[in-house]
Coordinates of C-alpha atoms in Angstrom, one line a residue:
M1 CA 128.6 115.0 204.1
T2 CA 125.0 114.5 203.0
T3 CA 122.1 117.0 203.7
D4 CA 119.1 116.3 205.9
T5 CA 116.8 116.2 202.8
P6 CA 115.6 112.6 202.2
V7 CA 116.5 111.1 198.9
T8 CA 114.5 108.6 196.8
L9 CA 116.5 105.4 197.0
D10 CA 116.6 102.5 194.5
H11 CA 117.0 99.5 196.8
S12 CA 118.4 97.5 193.8
R13 CA 121.6 99.6 193.9
L14 CA 122.0 98.8 197.6
S15 CA 121.6 95.1 196.7
E16 CA 124.4 95.5 194.1
A17 CA 126.7 96.7 196.9
L18 CA 125.7 94.0 199.3
F19 CA 126.1 91.1 196.9
Q20 CA 129.3 92.3 195.3
D21 CA 131.0 89.1 196.3
G22 CA 133.8 88.1 193.9
P23 CA 133.8 88.3 190.1
E24 CA 130.4 86.5 189.8
G25 CA 128.8 87.6 193.1
A26 CA 125.5 88.8 191.6
Y27 CA 125.0 85.5 189.7
V28 CA 126.0 83.3 192.6
H29 CA 123.7 84.9 195.1
A30 CA 120.8 85.1 192.6
H31 CA 121.3 81.4 191.9
W32 CA 120.9 80.3 195.5
R33 CA 118.1 82.9 196.1
K34 CA 116.1 81.4 193.3
A35 CA 116.8 77.9 194.7
I36 CA 115.3 78.6 198.1
S37 CA 112.2 80.3 196.5
A38 CA 110.8 76.9 195.5
E39 CA 107.8 75.5 197.4
L40 CA 110.1 72.8 198.9
F41 CA 111.5 75.5 201.2
R42 CA 108.3 76.9 202.7
Y43 CA 107.7 76.3 206.4
R44 CA 105.7 73.2 207.3
P45 CA 103.9 74.0 210.6
E46 CA 102.3 70.5 210.7
A47 CA 105.7 68.6 210.4
R48 CA 106.8 66.6 213.4
I49 CA 110.5 66.7 214.4
E50 CA 111.3 63.4 212.6
E51 CA 109.7 64.8 209.5
R52 CA 111.7 68.0 209.8
W53 CA 114.9 65.9 210.0
Q54 CA 114.0 64.2 206.8
L55 CA 112.9 67.5 205.2
A56 CA 116.4 69.0 205.8
Y57 CA 117.9 66.2 203.7
D58 CA 115.1 66.5 201.0
R59 CA 116.0 70.2 200.8
L60 CA 119.7 69.4 200.6
R61 CA 119.0 67.1 197.6
G62 CA 116.9 69.9 196.1
L63 CA 119.9 72.3 196.4
N64 CA 122.2 69.6 195.0
D65 CA 119.9 69.3 191.9
E66 CA 120.4 73.1 191.4
L67 CA 124.2 72.8 191.2
P68 CA 125.5 74.3 188.0
L69 CA 128.6 72.1 188.2
P70 CA 129.5 68.8 190.0
A71 CA 129.4 68.8 193.8
E72 CA 133.2 68.4 193.9
W73 CA 133.4 71.9 192.4
L74 CA 131.2 73.3 195.2
A75 CA 133.3 71.7 197.9
C76 CA 136.4 73.4 196.6
D77 CA 134.9 76.9 196.2
P78 CA 134.7 78.7 199.6
R79 CA 132.8 81.7 198.2
E80 CA 130.1 79.5 196.6
L81 CA 129.8 77.4 199.8
A82 CA 129.4 80.5 201.9
A83 CA 126.7 81.9 199.5
L84 CA 124.8 78.6 199.7
H85 CA 124.8 78.8 203.5
E86 CA 123.8 82.5 203.4
W87 CA 120.6 81.7 201.5
A88 CA 119.7 78.3 202.9
A89 CA 119.7 79.7 206.4
V90 CA 117.1 82.2 205.4
V91 CA 114.5 79.4 205.2
D92 CA 115.9 76.5 207.2
G93 CA 119.0 76.5 209.5
A94 CA 119.0 72.7 209.5
T95 CA 119.4 72.5 205.7
A96 CA 122.4 74.9 206.0
T97 CA 123.8 72.7 208.7
V98 CA 123.7 69.4 206.8
A99 CA 124.8 71.1 203.6
G100 CA 128.0 72.4 205.4
I101 CA 128.7 69.1 206.9
H102 CA 128.3 67.2 203.6
Y103 CA 129.9 69.5 201.1
N104 CA 132.6 71.1 203.2
L105 CA 133.6 69.0 206.2
F106 CA 133.0 65.6 204.5
L107 CA 133.5 66.0 200.8
G108 CA 136.0 68.8 201.1
S109 CA 138.2 66.8 203.5
V110 CA 138.2 63.8 201.2
L111 CA 139.0 66.0 198.2
D112 CA 141.8 67.7 200.0
D113 CA 143.7 64.3 200.1
Q114 CA 146.0 64.6 197.1
V115 CA 148.2 61.7 198.2
S116 CA 145.9 58.7 198.1
P117 CA 144.7 57.1 194.9
A118 CA 141.6 58.8 193.4
R119 CA 138.4 57.7 195.2
D120 CA 135.0 57.2 193.5
L121 CA 132.9 60.0 195.0
G122 CA 129.8 59.5 192.7
E123 CA 127.5 58.4 195.5
F124 CA 128.3 61.5 197.5
A125 CA 128.1 63.9 194.6
S126 CA 124.6 62.5 193.8
L127 CA 123.7 62.3 197.5
A128 CA 122.9 58.6 197.1
R129 CA 125.0 58.6 200.3
T130 CA 125.2 61.6 202.6
G131 CA 128.5 62.5 204.2
T132 CA 129.0 63.5 207.8
F133 CA 131.9 64.5 210.0
L134 CA 132.7 62.9 213.4
C135 CA 135.3 64.8 215.4
T136 CA 134.3 66.0 218.9
E137 CA 133.6 63.6 221.7
R138 CA 131.6 63.5 224.9
A139 CA 134.7 64.4 226.8
H140 CA 136.5 66.4 224.2
G141 CA 134.9 69.5 222.5
N142 CA 137.2 72.5 222.2
D143 CA 140.1 70.3 223.2
A144 CA 139.3 67.8 220.4
A145 CA 143.1 67.4 219.8
A146 CA 143.0 65.2 222.9
L147 CA 140.2 63.0 221.5
E148 CA 140.4 59.2 222.4
T149 CA 138.9 57.3 219.5
V150 CA 141.6 55.1 218.0
A151 CA 142.4 53.6 214.6
R152 CA 145.0 50.9 215.0
Y153 CA 146.9 49.8 212.0
D154 CA 146.8 46.0 211.6
R155 CA 149.9 45.0 209.5
E156 CA 148.9 41.5 209.1
H157 CA 145.6 42.4 207.3
D158 CA 146.7 45.8 206.0
E159 CA 143.7 47.4 207.6
F160 CA 142.7 49.8 210.4
V161 CA 140.6 48.9 213.4
L162 CA 138.4 51.8 214.5
H163 CA 137.4 51.6 218.1
T164 CA 135.7 53.7 220.9
P165 CA 137.7 52.9 224.0
N166 CA 135.4 54.5 226.7
D167 CA 132.2 56.4 227.2
G168 CA 134.0 59.8 227.0
A169 CA 135.2 58.9 223.4
W170 CA 131.7 58.5 221.9
K171 CA 131.4 61.0 219.0
F172 CA 129.1 63.7 220.2
M173 CA 126.2 65.1 218.2
P174 CA 127.0 64.3 214.6
N175 CA 124.0 63.8 212.2
T176 CA 124.3 60.0 212.0
S177 CA 120.6 58.8 212.4
P178 CA 118.8 56.9 209.6
A179 CA 117.2 60.2 208.6
G180 CA 118.3 61.2 205.1
G181 CA 119.3 57.7 204.0
P182 CA 122.7 55.9 203.9
K183 CA 125.6 57.8 205.4
T184 CA 129.4 57.7 205.4
A185 CA 131.6 59.7 207.7
V186 CA 135.1 61.0 208.0
V187 CA 136.0 60.0 211.6
A188 CA 138.7 61.7 213.6
A189 CA 140.7 59.1 215.4
R190 CA 144.2 58.6 216.8
L191 CA 146.4 56.7 214.3
L192 CA 148.3 53.9 216.1
V193 CA 151.1 52.3 214.1
D194 CA 153.1 49.7 216.0
D195 CA 151.6 51.0 219.2
R196 CA 153.0 54.5 218.4
D197 CA 150.5 57.3 218.6
E198 CA 151.0 59.4 215.4
G199 CA 148.3 61.9 216.1
V200 CA 144.7 62.5 214.9
F201 CA 143.8 61.7 211.4
L202 CA 140.5 61.3 209.5
F203 CA 139.2 57.9 208.3
L204 CA 136.5 57.4 205.7
T205 CA 134.0 55.2 207.4
P206 CA 130.6 53.8 206.1
L207 CA 128.1 54.2 208.9
S208 CA 124.8 52.9 207.5
D209 CA 123.0 51.5 204.5
H210 CA 119.2 51.2 203.7
R211 CA 118.9 48.5 206.3
G212 CA 120.4 50.5 209.2
A213 CA 123.8 50.9 211.0
M214 CA 126.8 48.9 209.7
P215 CA 128.2 46.2 212.0
G216 CA 130.2 47.6 214.9
V217 CA 128.6 51.0 214.6
T218 CA 126.2 52.1 217.4
V219 CA 124.1 55.3 217.0
T220 CA 122.0 56.8 219.8
M221 CA 119.7 59.7 219.3
L222 CA 120.3 62.8 221.4
P223 CA 117.4 64.8 222.9
E224 CA 115.9 67.6 220.8
R225 CA 117.9 70.8 220.9
I226 CA 116.9 74.4 220.3
G227 CA 116.8 75.8 216.8
S228 CA 116.0 74.2 213.5
P229 CA 116.1 70.5 214.2
V230 CA 118.9 68.3 213.0
D231 CA 119.3 64.5 213.7
H232 CA 122.1 64.8 216.3
C233 CA 123.3 61.6 217.8
V234 CA 126.2 60.0 219.8
T235 CA 128.1 57.4 217.8
G236 CA 130.5 54.7 218.9
F237 CA 132.6 52.0 217.1
D238 CA 133.4 48.5 218.3
R239 CA 136.5 47.3 216.5
V240 CA 135.2 48.3 213.0
R241 CA 137.6 47.2 210.3
L242 CA 138.5 49.7 207.6
P243 CA 140.6 49.2 204.4
R244 CA 144.0 51.0 204.1
T245 CA 142.3 53.4 201.6
A246 CA 140.1 54.8 204.5
L247 CA 143.0 57.0 205.8
I248 CA 142.7 60.6 204.6
Q249 CA 146.4 61.5 203.9
G250 CA 148.4 64.6 203.1
P251 CA 151.6 66.4 204.1
H252 CA 150.6 65.9 207.7
G253 CA 151.0 62.1 207.3
Q254 CA 150.8 59.1 205.1
L255 CA 151.2 55.4 205.3
L256 CA 153.7 54.0 202.8
P257 CA 153.2 50.7 200.9
D258 CA 155.4 48.9 203.4
G259 CA 153.4 50.2 206.4
T260 CA 155.8 52.9 207.4
F261 CA 154.3 56.1 208.6
T262 CA 155.8 59.4 207.4
S263 CA 155.0 63.0 208.0
A264 CA 156.3 66.4 207.0
V265 CA 154.7 67.8 210.1
G266 CA 156.5 67.0 213.4
S267 CA 154.0 68.2 216.0
S268 CA 151.0 65.9 216.6
R269 CA 148.9 69.0 217.3
K270 CA 149.8 70.5 214.0
R271 CA 148.9 67.2 212.3
F272 CA 145.5 67.4 214.0
L273 CA 144.9 71.0 212.8
H274 CA 145.9 70.0 209.3
A275 CA 143.5 67.0 209.4
I276 CA 140.6 69.2 210.3
G277 CA 141.7 72.1 208.2
R278 CA 138.2 72.3 206.6
V279 CA 137.0 73.9 209.9
T280 CA 138.3 77.2 208.7
V281 CA 136.0 77.2 205.7
G282 CA 133.4 76.0 208.1
K283 CA 133.8 79.1 210.1
L284 CA 133.1 81.2 206.9
C285 CA 130.0 79.1 206.3
M286 CA 128.8 79.4 209.9
S287 CA 129.2 83.2 209.7
A288 CA 127.4 83.2 206.3
S289 CA 124.5 81.2 207.8
T290 CA 123.9 83.7 210.5
L291 CA 124.3 86.6 208.1
G292 CA 121.4 85.2 206.0
G293 CA 119.3 84.5 209.1
C294 CA 119.8 88.0 210.7
R295 CA 119.1 89.8 207.4
A296 CA 115.9 87.8 206.9
A297 CA 114.9 88.6 210.5
L298 CA 115.4 92.3 209.9
A299 CA 113.5 92.2 206.6
T300 CA 110.6 90.5 208.4
A301 CA 110.7 92.9 211.4
V302 CA 110.9 96.0 209.2
R303 CA 108.0 94.9 207.0
Y304 CA 106.0 94.1 210.1
A305 CA 106.7 97.6 211.4
Y306 CA 104.8 99.0 208.5
V307 CA 102.1 96.3 208.5
R308 CA 101.2 96.6 212.2
H309 CA 99.3 99.7 213.1
I310 CA 98.6 101.0 216.6
S311 CA 96.6 103.9 218.1
G312 CA 98.0 107.4 217.3
S313 CA 98.0 110.5 219.4
A314 CA 94.6 111.7 218.0
T315 CA 91.3 110.0 218.5
G316 CA 90.7 107.4 215.9
Q317 CA 94.2 107.8 214.4
R318 CA 96.2 104.7 213.5
V319 CA 99.9 104.8 212.8
P320 CA 102.4 102.1 211.8
L321 CA 104.9 100.9 214.4
A322 CA 107.6 102.3 212.1
A323 CA 106.4 105.8 212.8
H324 CA 107.9 105.7 216.3
R325 CA 111.5 106.5 216.8
S326 CA 111.7 104.1 219.7
H327 CA 110.9 101.4 217.2
H328 CA 112.6 102.4 214.0
A329 CA 115.8 103.6 215.6
R330 CA 116.5 100.2 217.2
L331 CA 115.9 98.5 213.8
L332 CA 118.1 101.0 212.0
D333 CA 121.0 100.4 214.4
R334 CA 120.7 96.7 213.7
V335 CA 120.4 97.3 209.9
A336 CA 123.7 99.3 210.0
T337 CA 125.4 96.4 211.9
A338 CA 124.0 93.9 209.4
Y339 CA 125.5 95.9 206.5
A340 CA 128.9 96.0 208.4
M341 CA 128.7 92.2 209.0
T342 CA 128.0 91.6 205.3
F343 CA 130.8 93.8 204.0
L344 CA 133.2 92.2 206.5
H345 CA 132.3 88.7 205.4
R346 CA 132.8 89.6 201.8
A347 CA 136.3 91.1 202.5
V348 CA 137.4 88.2 204.7
T349 CA 136.2 85.5 202.3
E350 CA 138.2 87.3 199.6
R351 CA 141.2 87.4 201.9
W352 CA 140.9 83.6 202.6
I353 CA 140.7 82.8 198.9
T354 CA 143.7 84.9 197.9
H355 CA 146.1 84.6 200.9
R356 CA 149.7 83.5 200.3
P357 CA 151.1 80.5 202.1
E358 CA 153.1 82.7 204.5
E359 CA 149.9 84.6 205.4
R360 CA 147.9 81.5 206.3
A361 CA 148.1 81.7 210.1
E362 CA 147.2 85.3 210.2
T363 CA 144.3 84.7 207.8
E364 CA 143.0 81.8 209.7
R365 CA 143.0 84.0 212.8
L366 CA 141.1 86.7 210.9
V367 CA 138.5 84.1 209.8
A368 CA 138.1 82.9 213.4
V369 CA 137.8 86.5 214.8
T370 CA 135.2 87.3 212.1
K371 CA 133.2 84.2 212.9
G372 CA 133.0 85.2 216.5
W373 CA 132.0 88.8 215.9
I374 CA 129.4 88.1 213.1
T375 CA 127.7 85.2 214.9
W376 CA 127.4 87.2 218.2
Q377 CA 126.1 90.2 216.4
A378 CA 123.6 88.0 214.5
R379 CA 122.2 86.7 217.7
D380 CA 121.7 90.3 219.0
I381 CA 120.0 91.2 215.7
T382 CA 117.6 88.2 215.6
I383 CA 116.6 88.8 219.3
E384 CA 115.9 92.5 218.6
S385 CA 114.0 91.6 215.4
R386 CA 111.8 89.1 217.3
E387 CA 111.1 91.5 220.1
R388 CA 110.0 94.2 217.7
C389 CA 107.4 91.9 216.4
G390 CA 105.9 91.2 219.8
A391 CA 103.9 88.1 220.5
Q392 CA 103.6 87.3 216.8
G393 CA 107.4 86.8 216.6
L394 CA 107.2 83.9 219.1
F395 CA 105.4 81.7 216.7
P396 CA 107.7 79.7 214.4
V397 CA 105.2 79.9 211.6
N398 CA 105.9 83.7 211.4
G399 CA 109.6 83.0 210.5
L400 CA 111.5 84.5 213.4
A401 CA 111.5 82.1 216.4
E402 CA 114.3 79.9 215.3
Y403 CA 116.9 82.4 214.1
S404 CA 118.4 83.3 217.4
A405 CA 118.7 79.7 218.4
N406 CA 120.3 78.9 215.1
A407 CA 122.8 81.7 215.8
D408 CA 123.5 80.1 219.2
G409 CA 124.4 76.9 217.3
A410 CA 126.8 78.8 215.0
I411 CA 128.4 80.5 218.0
T412 CA 129.3 77.0 219.3
A413 CA 130.0 75.2 216.0
E414 CA 133.4 75.1 214.3
G415 CA 135.0 76.3 217.5
D416 CA 133.2 78.0 220.4
N417 CA 133.4 81.7 220.0
L418 CA 135.0 82.4 223.4
A419 CA 137.6 79.7 222.9
I420 CA 138.6 80.9 219.4
W421 CA 138.7 84.5 220.6
C422 CA 140.9 83.5 223.5
K423 CA 143.3 81.8 221.1
A424 CA 143.3 84.8 218.8
G425 CA 143.9 87.2 221.7
A426 CA 146.8 85.1 223.1
E427 CA 148.4 85.1 219.6
M428 CA 147.8 88.8 219.0
I429 CA 149.4 90.1 222.2
F430 CA 152.8 89.8 220.7
G431 CA 152.1 88.3 217.3
H432 CA 150.0 91.2 215.9
T433 CA 151.4 94.6 214.8
L434 CA 150.7 97.4 217.3
T435 CA 148.4 100.0 215.8
P436 CA 150.2 103.4 215.5
K437 CA 149.1 106.0 217.9
P438 CA 146.5 108.2 216.2
E439 CA 146.7 112.0 216.3
G440 CA 144.7 113.5 219.1
A441 CA 141.3 115.0 218.3
T442 CA 141.1 118.8 217.8
G443 CA 137.3 119.1 218.2
A444 CA 137.0 120.3 214.6
E445 CA 136.4 116.8 213.2
D446 CA 133.0 115.9 211.7
L447 CA 131.4 113.2 213.9
T448 CA 129.7 111.7 210.8
D449 CA 133.0 111.3 209.0
P450 CA 133.6 107.5 208.8
G451 CA 137.4 108.1 208.4
F452 CA 137.6 110.1 211.6
L453 CA 135.4 107.6 213.5
R454 CA 137.6 104.7 212.3
R455 CA 140.7 106.5 213.6
T456 CA 139.1 106.8 217.0
L457 CA 138.5 103.1 217.1
A458 CA 142.2 102.5 216.2
A459 CA 143.0 104.3 219.5
A460 CA 140.8 101.8 221.4
E461 CA 142.6 98.8 219.7
R462 CA 146.0 100.2 220.6
H463 CA 144.9 100.8 224.2
W464 CA 143.8 97.2 224.7
H465 CA 146.8 95.9 222.9
L466 CA 149.2 97.7 225.3
A467 CA 147.1 96.8 228.3
A468 CA 147.2 93.1 227.3
R469 CA 151.0 93.2 227.0
R470 CA 151.3 95.0 230.3
D471 CA 148.9 92.6 232.1
L472 CA 150.6 89.5 230.7
R473 CA 154.0 90.7 232.0
G474 CA 152.8 92.3 235.2
G475 CA 150.7 89.5 236.8
L476 CA 151.7 88.1 240.2
S477 CA 151.4 84.5 239.0
R478 CA 154.5 82.6 237.7
N479 CA 152.6 80.0 235.7
G480 CA 151.2 80.3 232.2
L481 CA 147.5 80.0 233.1
G482 CA 147.8 82.6 235.9
R483 CA 149.5 85.1 233.5
W484 CA 146.9 84.5 230.8
N485 CA 144.1 84.9 233.3
N486 CA 145.6 88.3 234.3
A487 CA 145.8 89.4 230.6
S488 CA 142.6 87.7 229.2
D489 CA 140.2 90.6 229.7
A490 CA 142.4 93.0 227.9
A491 CA 143.2 90.5 225.2
L492 CA 139.5 89.8 224.5
A493 CA 138.8 93.5 224.3
L494 CA 141.7 93.8 221.8
V495 CA 140.1 91.1 219.7
E496 CA 136.8 92.8 219.7
A497 CA 138.3 96.2 218.9
Y498 CA 140.2 94.6 216.0
A499 CA 137.1 92.9 214.7
V500 CA 135.1 96.1 214.8
G501 CA 138.0 97.9 213.0
Q502 CA 138.0 95.3 210.3
A503 CA 134.3 95.7 209.8
A504 CA 134.6 99.4 209.6
D505 CA 137.4 99.1 207.0
A506 CA 135.2 96.8 204.9
F507 CA 132.2 99.1 205.2
V508 CA 134.2 102.2 204.2
A509 CA 135.7 100.3 201.2
A510 CA 132.2 99.2 200.1
C511 CA 131.1 102.8 200.2
T512 CA 133.9 103.9 197.9
R513 CA 132.9 101.3 195.3
V514 CA 129.4 102.7 194.9
T515 CA 129.2 105.1 192.0
D516 CA 125.6 106.3 192.3
R517 CA 125.7 109.4 194.5
S518 CA 122.4 109.0 196.4
T519 CA 123.1 105.4 197.1
R520 CA 126.6 106.2 198.3
A521 CA 125.3 109.0 200.5
V522 CA 122.9 106.7 202.3
L523 CA 125.5 104.0 202.7
E524 CA 127.9 106.6 204.2
D525 CA 125.3 107.7 206.6
L526 CA 124.6 104.1 207.6
C527 CA 128.3 103.5 208.0
A528 CA 128.6 106.5 210.2
L529 CA 125.6 105.3 212.3
F530 CA 127.4 101.9 212.8
L531 CA 130.6 103.6 213.8
L532 CA 129.0 106.1 216.1
G533 CA 127.4 103.2 218.0
Q534 CA 130.8 101.6 218.4
V535 CA 132.5 104.9 219.4
E536 CA 129.8 105.9 221.9
S537 CA 130.1 102.6 223.7
R538 CA 133.9 103.3 224.1
S539 CA 133.6 107.1 224.6
G540 CA 135.1 107.2 228.1
L541 CA 138.2 105.3 227.0
L542 CA 138.5 107.4 223.8
L543 CA 138.3 110.6 225.9
V544 CA 141.1 109.4 228.1
E545 CA 143.1 108.5 225.0
E546 CA 142.4 112.0 223.6
A547 CA 140.9 110.4 220.5
L548 CA 137.8 112.5 221.2
T549 CA 137.4 115.9 222.9
A550 CA 134.9 116.3 225.8
E551 CA 132.7 118.4 223.5
Q552 CA 132.7 115.6 220.9
V553 CA 131.7 113.0 223.5
G554 CA 128.8 115.3 224.5
A555 CA 127.7 115.6 220.9
L556 CA 127.7 111.8 220.1
S557 CA 124.0 111.2 221.1
E558 CA 122.7 114.2 219.2
T559 CA 124.7 113.3 216.1
R560 CA 123.3 109.8 216.2
Q561 CA 119.8 111.2 216.4
R562 CA 120.3 113.3 213.3
L563 CA 121.5 110.3 211.4
V564 CA 118.5 108.3 212.5
T565 CA 116.2 111.1 211.4
R566 CA 117.9 111.2 208.0
L567 CA 117.9 107.4 207.5
A568 CA 114.4 106.6 208.8
P569 CA 112.7 107.2 205.5
Q570 CA 115.1 104.7 203.9
L571 CA 114.5 101.9 206.4
S572 CA 112.3 99.9 204.1
A573 CA 114.6 100.2 201.1
L574 CA 117.6 99.3 203.2
T575 CA 116.0 95.9 204.1
E576 CA 114.4 95.3 200.7
A577 CA 118.0 95.4 199.5
F578 CA 118.5 92.2 201.4
D579 CA 116.5 90.6 198.6
I580 CA 114.7 88.1 200.8
P581 CA 112.5 86.1 198.4
E582 CA 108.9 87.3 198.3
E583 CA 107.9 83.7 198.3
H584 CA 109.3 83.4 201.8
L585 CA 108.0 86.7 203.2
S586 CA 104.5 86.4 201.7
S587 CA 104.2 82.9 203.4
L588 CA 104.5 84.4 206.9
P589 CA 101.0 84.9 208.3
M590 CA 101.8 88.1 210.3
L591 CA 103.0 89.9 207.2
T592 CA 99.9 89.3 205.1
A593 CA 97.5 91.6 207.0
V594 CA 97.9 94.5 204.6
P595 CA 99.9 95.1 201.4
A596 CA 103.6 95.5 202.0
P597 CA 104.9 99.1 201.9
R598 CA 106.5 100.5 198.8
S599 CA 110.0 101.9 199.1

């Protein structure tokens, strides 16, 4: 492995590794980075909440003006969509939110309809009208398949009648206020044909024009929530009539000219999942948003660690916060995780884009697992970054205060993390290949070898996989919920071990692609630091599984300390590689006390 002698590191080479994202990754990320460098995206401390709602839409239009191709192209390119989210979230989580809703959930859902006659989408491509997405209801969140809004087919008039039947069916927290101008939604509702419930479909529904809400549409503002403010509302419909063309059709169902309903999908739940299929790309976008936010938080915290000086051990001496291991080691741990998150997201995005039809279910599960792991890690990173900046980090004007709350939003959006991990765990118990038993440790292995550390984590995944199978079969309960409750702890541990393993694989693969020796050496050390943290937290289990010897367990802490010592001189370069625009960083008051350090 590498020596303990610090190397001079060119952070641009690290950037190349981080933004190797498909065939045009460097261009794509540079494009959106430049877009958010504009003055429009600087923080407005004087703005009231209503002004910030509008500002999110102004910024959305600013991003739309920067599109190199029509908006329909963006909606159909998951990698480009994710990159937009990754950079928009650096400066404003609300802009990332409304962009994801408009381009992916709304426009993408409409474009996915290859059955209906072509629709004129010019107003939405130009953002003369903003698109939104109404699915979850007051009484139905993670169980949205049971939603109660109905769209009854009226044969006599060849129309649909969209209706909210009770208080629990009001659409909960879409961005449907007057902010941003006229809006149109795709609304999830139960399609009733001749009083037969055919399942949940999407319906293209105008909500408002420049004068306000359309007839039959009622919009009520919700209280302010944490994080970057979005105009969240509850929205109901009172027998709103929609043309036949409002139905978003596909293999999951279509209405023939004679009013007959037909579907290639027999299960109503599968029809629902097909109708909201854009949520999977939404998970990639939510993950990307928190990636951008947590990397920006780290870049801010690390720069502050060099700007902020405190008393040293000698009289009159002043030293930067970064001089203290208690400070820089915690940041290095989070930087290592942020690199792992980034490489995982790149690998999973590629997997989603290139998967074959028979791989779809497994790939959807991988995207869901990745969303859970990345957004949870992002929250931890943003909280740590804020804490390392002390009281200054509490002020929104200094750029850190909203990131953790925005991560909370992503944890809940596009499927609550715990719910989607429970679903993944239940599927994986018998639907995922059992990891082969690794060879036992001999004690001669190098604890900084990423390959060896990855093999130890495979032992943890195997352990929890077998435990989940055992617990599912061995519970005393005879009903499904009771058996699942007995197995759920092990199943969730299996999902976490699997997610960490995927991140490790992506990190190791990224290291092998780097040709510059010094850059690769630092990345391998960073990868080892990430893996050692994961191994150390599971060391008892890994000792029992004979994946580590007792001596190796005892040496984990000292090994991590050596890696931290070796990486500490590279901390600034490692976060400069995140390429956060200087226009953003230099606008943060707490970073302008002294010149930024040179890497």
